[in-house]
Amino acid sequence: MSKIIGMKEKLIFVWKIPSFPVLFLCNFIFGLSTSFFAPFSSLFGIDEVGMSNIGFGIFMTIMALGGVVISTIIAKKSDSDISRKKILIYASLMGMIGYGCFAYVRDYYLLAIVAFLLLGSAAATVPQLWAYAREALQNADVPNEETPFIMNVFRMFFALSWTVGPALAAWFVVIIGFKGLFLFVAAGYAIGLFVILFFLKDVPKATYENKQNRVGITEYVKKPHIFGNLAAALLLAAATSIHTLNAPQFVTKVLGGTEFDVGLIFSVPPIFEVPMMIAVGVLATKLDNGLLIRIGFAIALVYFALFFFVTEPWQIYPLQILSAAQVSITSGIAISYFQNFIPHAQGTATTLYMNSTQIGNTVGFLLFGFLAEAMNYGNVIIIYILFAAVALFCLILFGRQKGVKLEAVEVRGEKV
């Protein structure tokens, strides 16, 4: 009972942090908008627009590159003199216009331009929102050891949107088609824009006593421990992307399952992710975050390996609990864990991590087509098992900063 009361007090404490109720709402809104498009992107590109498989792969690559390039530029600006609120206004406005264009445009080249410029700008919304949340914690003088738990609760709202988003989007596609779907996505960004404009207060940027001269992003990436973590994140994202595309084909064409089996398989993890994220957040306040991240990567490897041995669709259902566990760890505390490597550049740190996963997702998407063409769906699993194994190896071998212990960072002369 005391543990339940303690958890209730923690959640009330999080809710009372200045700006966080608004940030929770924005996180849910943008997560819901993302969950509307991502699961149905291939149906839109191939079936609605008429792209070939290769053309669709190139299109998704263009969109991903736009997100990486533009959000990286925005991240550098956000860590200097431009307020994050202004950047969030710009990014959400671009998302509203971009998805509005997707509702009507069906020309491949125009869509590619919109995807690179407008949706590439909109891709900065989530990392900037996370960076804003981290700075809000610092300005509220929240103890540093509580940050992983709070950021995991923050991540939970994004995951919560995915428990209802894909199913709701499927209903929209059936009833009102892709035009209606994208208008709803654009409306989501419009609501987010309204909330940011009128309810989100600008927070002063944290100043650091030990702040060094600003360095370029390449200088950060050159550091072995940062590069090791980026490489691990990219590889696991690629493995997860391949798995997400391969699993439905494997279930229906190799195991003899149905579309209902596929839907049930993908509905299980989000149910467990929400409570697991809270639990992981509590653990993150007591244990080394680096250890938890390595455990998460190890769980992902075990999950993929066990997936290879299933012979019936029902055997996958309990395995999805492992999937929820690894997502709760690797997605839940990964950003706050990575932000600790570059504490004086929250936007850059967040964007570096999210760009790595975005590139990994794109690599996985492109690889899946070639792999599925060259081998059966069962053997494709072996490839992403290897990806996950190499990711864990990178994390163990290169993922820690040699001879340096992460400590609380001095902000405005006080520890946070």
Short mmCIF file of C-alpha atoms in Angstrom, two decimals, residues 26-304:
data_model
loop_
_atom_site.label_atom_id
_atom_site.label_comp_id
_atom_site.label_asym_id
_atom_site.label_seq_id
_atom_site.Cartn_x
_atom_site.Cartn_y
_atom_site.Cartn_z
CA CYS A 26 1.18 18.34 -26.77
CA ASN A 27 3.06 15.05 -26.54
CA PHE A 28 -0.18 13.08 -26.80
CA ILE A 29 -1.47 15.21 -29.70
CA PHE A 30 1.72 14.91 -31.76
CA GLY A 31 2.01 11.21 -30.90
CA LEU A 32 -1.55 10.65 -32.09
CA SER A 33 -0.83 12.49 -35.34
CA THR A 34 2.28 10.38 -35.90
CA SER A 35 0.39 7.14 -35.18
CA PHE A 36 -2.18 8.06 -37.82
CA PHE A 37 0.37 8.21 -40.63
CA ALA A 38 3.24 5.83 -39.84
CA PRO A 39 1.35 2.48 -39.95
CA PHE A 40 -0.39 3.38 -43.21
CA SER A 41 2.44 5.08 -45.09
CA SER A 42 3.03 2.12 -47.44
CA LEU A 43 -0.68 1.78 -48.21
CA PHE A 44 -0.80 5.48 -49.06
CA GLY A 45 2.33 5.47 -51.21
CA ILE A 46 1.85 2.20 -53.08
CA ASP A 47 -1.94 1.77 -53.22
CA GLU A 48 -3.23 5.35 -53.15
CA VAL A 49 -0.52 7.23 -55.07
CA GLY A 50 0.61 4.26 -57.19
CA MET A 51 4.31 4.26 -56.32
CA SER A 52 6.42 1.20 -57.09
CA ASN A 53 8.13 -0.57 -54.19
CA ILE A 54 11.46 1.02 -55.12
CA GLY A 55 9.83 4.41 -55.68
CA PHE A 56 8.18 4.20 -52.28
CA GLY A 57 11.50 3.31 -50.66
CA ILE A 58 13.14 6.35 -52.27
CA PHE A 59 10.21 8.53 -51.20
CA MET A 60 10.53 7.41 -47.56
CA THR A 61 14.28 8.00 -47.74
CA ILE A 62 13.69 11.57 -48.97
CA MET A 63 11.27 12.16 -46.10
CA ALA A 64 13.72 10.74 -43.56
CA LEU A 65 16.61 12.80 -44.94
CA GLY A 66 14.46 15.92 -44.72
CA GLY A 67 13.76 15.14 -41.08
CA VAL A 68 17.41 14.51 -40.29
CA VAL A 69 18.83 17.53 -42.13
CA ILE A 70 16.25 20.13 -41.13
CA SER A 71 15.79 19.00 -37.53
CA THR A 72 19.58 18.99 -37.08
CA ILE A 73 19.78 22.60 -38.29
CA ILE A 74 16.89 23.52 -36.02
CA ALA A 75 18.56 21.75 -33.07
CA LYS A 76 21.71 23.86 -33.44
CA LYS A 77 19.60 27.02 -33.47
CA SER A 78 17.52 25.89 -30.51
CA ASP A 79 20.58 25.42 -28.32
CA SER A 80 21.74 28.98 -29.01
CA ASP A 81 19.50 32.02 -29.18
CA ILE A 82 16.10 31.00 -30.57
CA SER A 83 13.38 30.07 -28.08
CA ARG A 84 12.05 26.54 -28.26
CA LYS A 85 8.48 27.84 -28.22
CA LYS A 86 9.06 29.67 -31.51
CA ILE A 87 10.63 26.55 -33.00
CA LEU A 88 7.68 24.41 -31.85
CA ILE A 89 5.29 26.94 -33.42
CA TYR A 90 7.20 26.75 -36.71
CA ALA A 91 7.47 22.94 -36.71
CA SER A 92 3.80 22.36 -35.87
CA LEU A 93 2.75 24.91 -38.52
CA MET A 94 4.82 23.05 -41.12
CA GLY A 95 3.21 19.77 -40.03
CA MET A 96 -0.26 21.24 -40.41
CA ILE A 97 0.49 22.55 -43.92
CA GLY A 98 2.46 19.46 -44.98
CA TYR A 99 -0.18 16.90 -44.05
CA GLY A 100 -2.83 19.20 -45.46
CA CYS A 101 -0.97 18.95 -48.78
CA PHE A 102 -0.84 15.15 -48.45
CA ALA A 103 -4.64 15.14 -48.33
CA TYR A 104 -4.86 16.55 -51.87
CA VAL A 105 -1.53 16.11 -53.72
CA ARG A 106 -1.00 12.84 -55.60
CA ASP A 107 1.96 13.80 -57.79
CA TYR A 108 5.09 11.87 -56.76
CA TYR A 109 7.55 14.74 -57.15
CA LEU A 110 5.37 17.31 -55.40
CA LEU A 111 4.81 14.88 -52.54
CA ALA A 112 8.58 14.33 -52.29
CA ILE A 113 9.18 18.10 -52.04
CA VAL A 114 6.46 18.46 -49.40
CA ALA A 115 7.87 15.48 -47.50
CA PHE A 116 11.43 16.84 -47.47
CA LEU A 117 10.72 20.50 -46.70
CA LEU A 118 7.48 20.58 -44.71
CA LEU A 119 7.37 17.19 -43.00
CA GLY A 120 11.14 17.40 -42.55
CA SER A 121 10.53 20.57 -40.54
CA ALA A 122 7.64 18.94 -38.68
CA ALA A 123 9.98 16.13 -37.64
CA ALA A 124 11.63 18.61 -35.25
CA THR A 125 8.44 18.83 -33.18
CA VAL A 126 8.96 15.79 -30.96
CA PRO A 127 12.70 16.20 -30.21
CA GLN A 128 12.19 19.90 -29.47
CA LEU A 129 9.25 19.06 -27.21
CA TRP A 130 11.46 16.62 -25.31
CA ALA A 131 14.27 19.17 -25.05
CA TYR A 132 11.75 21.75 -23.81
CA ALA A 133 10.56 19.30 -21.16
CA ARG A 134 14.12 18.66 -19.97
CA GLU A 135 14.81 22.40 -19.66
CA ALA A 136 11.49 22.88 -17.84
CA LEU A 137 12.70 20.35 -15.27
CA GLN A 138 15.98 22.20 -14.84
CA ASN A 139 14.22 25.53 -14.37
CA ALA A 140 11.89 23.95 -11.81
CA ASP A 141 14.92 22.75 -9.79
CA VAL A 142 13.77 19.13 -10.01
CA PRO A 143 16.39 16.77 -8.49
CA ASN A 144 18.51 15.16 -11.20
CA GLU A 145 17.81 11.65 -9.90
CA GLU A 146 14.08 12.14 -10.56
CA THR A 147 14.58 13.13 -14.20
CA PRO A 148 14.50 9.60 -15.73
CA PHE A 149 11.20 8.79 -14.01
CA ILE A 150 9.61 12.07 -15.08
CA MET A 151 10.82 11.77 -18.68
CA ASN A 152 9.52 8.19 -18.78
CA VAL A 153 6.09 9.39 -17.69
CA PHE A 154 6.41 12.01 -20.42
CA ARG A 155 7.23 9.28 -22.95
CA MET A 156 4.26 7.29 -21.66
CA PHE A 157 1.83 9.89 -23.04
CA PHE A 158 3.38 9.40 -26.49
CA ALA A 159 2.98 5.62 -26.15
CA LEU A 160 -0.58 6.08 -24.90
CA SER A 161 -1.49 7.81 -28.15
CA TRP A 162 -0.29 4.75 -30.07
CA THR A 163 -2.69 2.46 -28.18
CA VAL A 164 -5.64 4.12 -29.95
CA GLY A 165 -4.12 5.94 -32.95
CA PRO A 166 -3.55 3.11 -35.47
CA ALA A 167 -7.00 1.56 -34.89
CA LEU A 168 -8.68 4.96 -35.20
CA ALA A 169 -6.67 5.71 -38.35
CA ALA A 170 -7.72 2.37 -39.89
CA TRP A 171 -11.35 3.35 -39.34
CA PHE A 172 -10.74 6.74 -40.97
CA VAL A 173 -9.12 5.11 -44.03
CA VAL A 174 -12.11 2.79 -44.49
CA ILE A 175 -14.78 5.45 -43.91
CA ILE A 176 -13.32 8.66 -45.35
CA GLY A 177 -10.18 7.55 -47.19
CA PHE A 178 -6.67 8.99 -47.10
CA LYS A 179 -7.88 12.51 -47.82
CA GLY A 180 -9.89 12.49 -44.62
CA LEU A 181 -7.08 10.78 -42.70
CA PHE A 182 -4.53 13.44 -43.59
CA LEU A 183 -6.98 16.24 -42.85
CA PHE A 184 -7.34 14.78 -39.36
CA VAL A 185 -3.54 14.61 -39.02
CA ALA A 186 -3.29 18.25 -40.14
CA ALA A 187 -6.01 19.12 -37.63
CA GLY A 188 -3.95 17.43 -34.92
CA TYR A 189 -0.99 19.66 -35.71
CA ALA A 190 -3.33 22.67 -35.79
CA ILE A 191 -4.57 21.83 -32.28
CA GLY A 192 -0.98 21.39 -31.13
CA LEU A 193 -0.11 24.77 -32.65
CA PHE A 194 -3.03 26.40 -30.83
CA VAL A 195 -2.03 24.87 -27.49
CA ILE A 196 1.60 25.97 -27.91
CA LEU A 197 0.64 29.50 -28.95
CA PHE A 198 -1.74 30.21 -26.09
CA PHE A 199 -0.87 27.86 -23.23
CA LEU A 200 2.84 26.99 -23.39
CA LYS A 201 5.10 29.46 -21.64
CA ASP A 202 8.65 30.07 -22.78
CA VAL A 203 11.25 28.81 -20.31
CA PRO A 204 14.65 30.47 -19.93
CA LYS A 205 17.51 28.40 -21.22
CA ALA A 206 19.60 26.80 -18.52
CA THR A 207 23.06 28.26 -18.00
CA TYR A 208 25.96 26.06 -16.95
CA GLU A 209 28.89 27.08 -14.82
CA ASN A 210 31.11 24.57 -16.58
CA LYS A 211 29.73 25.44 -20.00
CA GLN A 212 32.30 24.95 -22.72
CA ASN A 213 32.57 26.77 -26.02
CA ARG A 214 29.99 25.43 -28.40
CA VAL A 215 31.26 22.76 -30.69
CA GLY A 216 29.90 21.34 -33.90
CA ILE A 217 27.74 18.23 -33.97
CA THR A 218 30.56 16.28 -35.63
CA GLU A 219 32.75 16.95 -32.60
CA TYR A 220 30.17 15.29 -30.38
CA VAL A 221 29.80 12.32 -32.71
CA LYS A 222 33.58 11.80 -32.77
CA LYS A 223 33.54 10.97 -29.07
CA PRO A 224 33.66 7.15 -28.80
CA HIS A 225 30.97 6.80 -26.13
CA ILE A 226 28.54 9.04 -28.05
CA PHE A 227 29.29 7.33 -31.36
CA GLY A 228 28.85 3.91 -29.72
CA ASN A 229 25.42 4.84 -28.39
CA LEU A 230 24.38 6.38 -31.72
CA ALA A 231 25.50 3.28 -33.63
CA ALA A 232 23.65 1.01 -31.21
CA ALA A 233 20.47 3.10 -31.48
CA LEU A 234 20.68 3.09 -35.28
CA LEU A 235 21.21 -0.68 -35.50
CA LEU A 236 18.39 -1.53 -33.10
CA ALA A 237 16.06 0.87 -34.93
CA ALA A 238 16.95 -0.83 -38.23
CA ALA A 239 16.32 -4.26 -36.70
CA THR A 240 12.99 -3.14 -35.28
CA SER A 241 11.96 -1.58 -38.59
CA ILE A 242 12.73 -4.76 -40.53
CA HIS A 243 10.89 -6.81 -37.91
CA THR A 244 7.82 -4.56 -38.08
CA LEU A 245 7.59 -4.99 -41.86
CA ASN A 246 8.53 -8.68 -41.86
CA ALA A 247 6.31 -9.91 -39.01
CA PRO A 248 2.94 -9.59 -40.84
CA GLN A 249 4.33 -11.43 -43.88
CA PHE A 250 5.91 -14.09 -41.67
CA VAL A 251 2.67 -14.65 -39.76
CA THR A 252 0.39 -14.86 -42.80
CA LYS A 253 2.67 -16.54 -45.35
CA VAL A 254 4.91 -18.78 -43.22
CA LEU A 255 2.86 -19.54 -40.10
CA GLY A 256 -0.47 -19.61 -41.94
CA GLY A 257 -2.05 -16.96 -39.72
CA THR A 258 -4.67 -14.37 -40.58
CA GLU A 259 -4.88 -10.59 -40.62
CA PHE A 260 -6.69 -10.86 -37.29
CA ASP A 261 -3.61 -12.57 -35.83
CA VAL A 262 -1.44 -9.74 -37.12
CA GLY A 263 -3.72 -7.10 -35.61
CA LEU A 264 -3.77 -8.87 -32.26
CA ILE A 265 0.01 -9.28 -32.26
CA PHE A 266 0.58 -5.55 -32.77
CA SER A 267 -2.11 -4.59 -30.25
CA VAL A 268 -0.53 -6.44 -27.32
CA PRO A 269 2.68 -4.38 -26.70
CA PRO A 270 1.11 -0.92 -26.17
CA ILE A 271 -1.17 -2.36 -23.47
CA PHE A 272 1.86 -3.40 -21.42
CA GLU A 273 4.10 -0.48 -22.37
CA VAL A 274 2.22 2.15 -20.36
CA PRO A 275 2.53 0.50 -16.90
CA MET A 276 6.00 -0.79 -17.75
CA MET A 277 7.18 2.73 -18.56
CA ILE A 278 6.14 3.90 -15.12
CA ALA A 279 7.97 0.96 -13.53
CA VAL A 280 11.08 1.56 -15.63
CA GLY A 281 10.95 5.24 -14.73
CA VAL A 282 11.01 4.33 -11.03
CA LEU A 283 13.92 1.93 -11.57
CA ALA A 284 15.77 4.62 -13.51
CA THR A 285 15.82 6.80 -10.39
CA LYS A 286 17.54 4.03 -8.44
CA LEU A 287 19.74 2.19 -10.94
CA ASP A 288 22.39 3.20 -13.46
CA ASN A 289 20.55 4.23 -16.63
CA GLY A 290 23.34 2.80 -18.76
CA LEU A 291 22.75 -0.62 -17.19
CA LEU A 292 19.02 -0.39 -17.87
CA ILE A 293 19.66 0.55 -21.50
CA ARG A 294 21.94 -2.47 -21.95
CA ILE A 295 19.27 -4.69 -20.38
CA GLY A 296 16.73 -3.27 -22.84
CA PHE A 297 18.97 -4.05 -25.81
CA ALA A 298 19.55 -7.57 -24.46
CA ILE A 299 15.78 -8.12 -24.14
CA ALA A 300 15.35 -6.99 -27.76
CA LEU A 301 17.95 -9.55 -28.87
CA VAL A 302 16.24 -12.34 -26.89
CA TYR A 303 12.84 -11.32 -28.28
CA PHE A 304 14.02 -11.46 -31.90
#
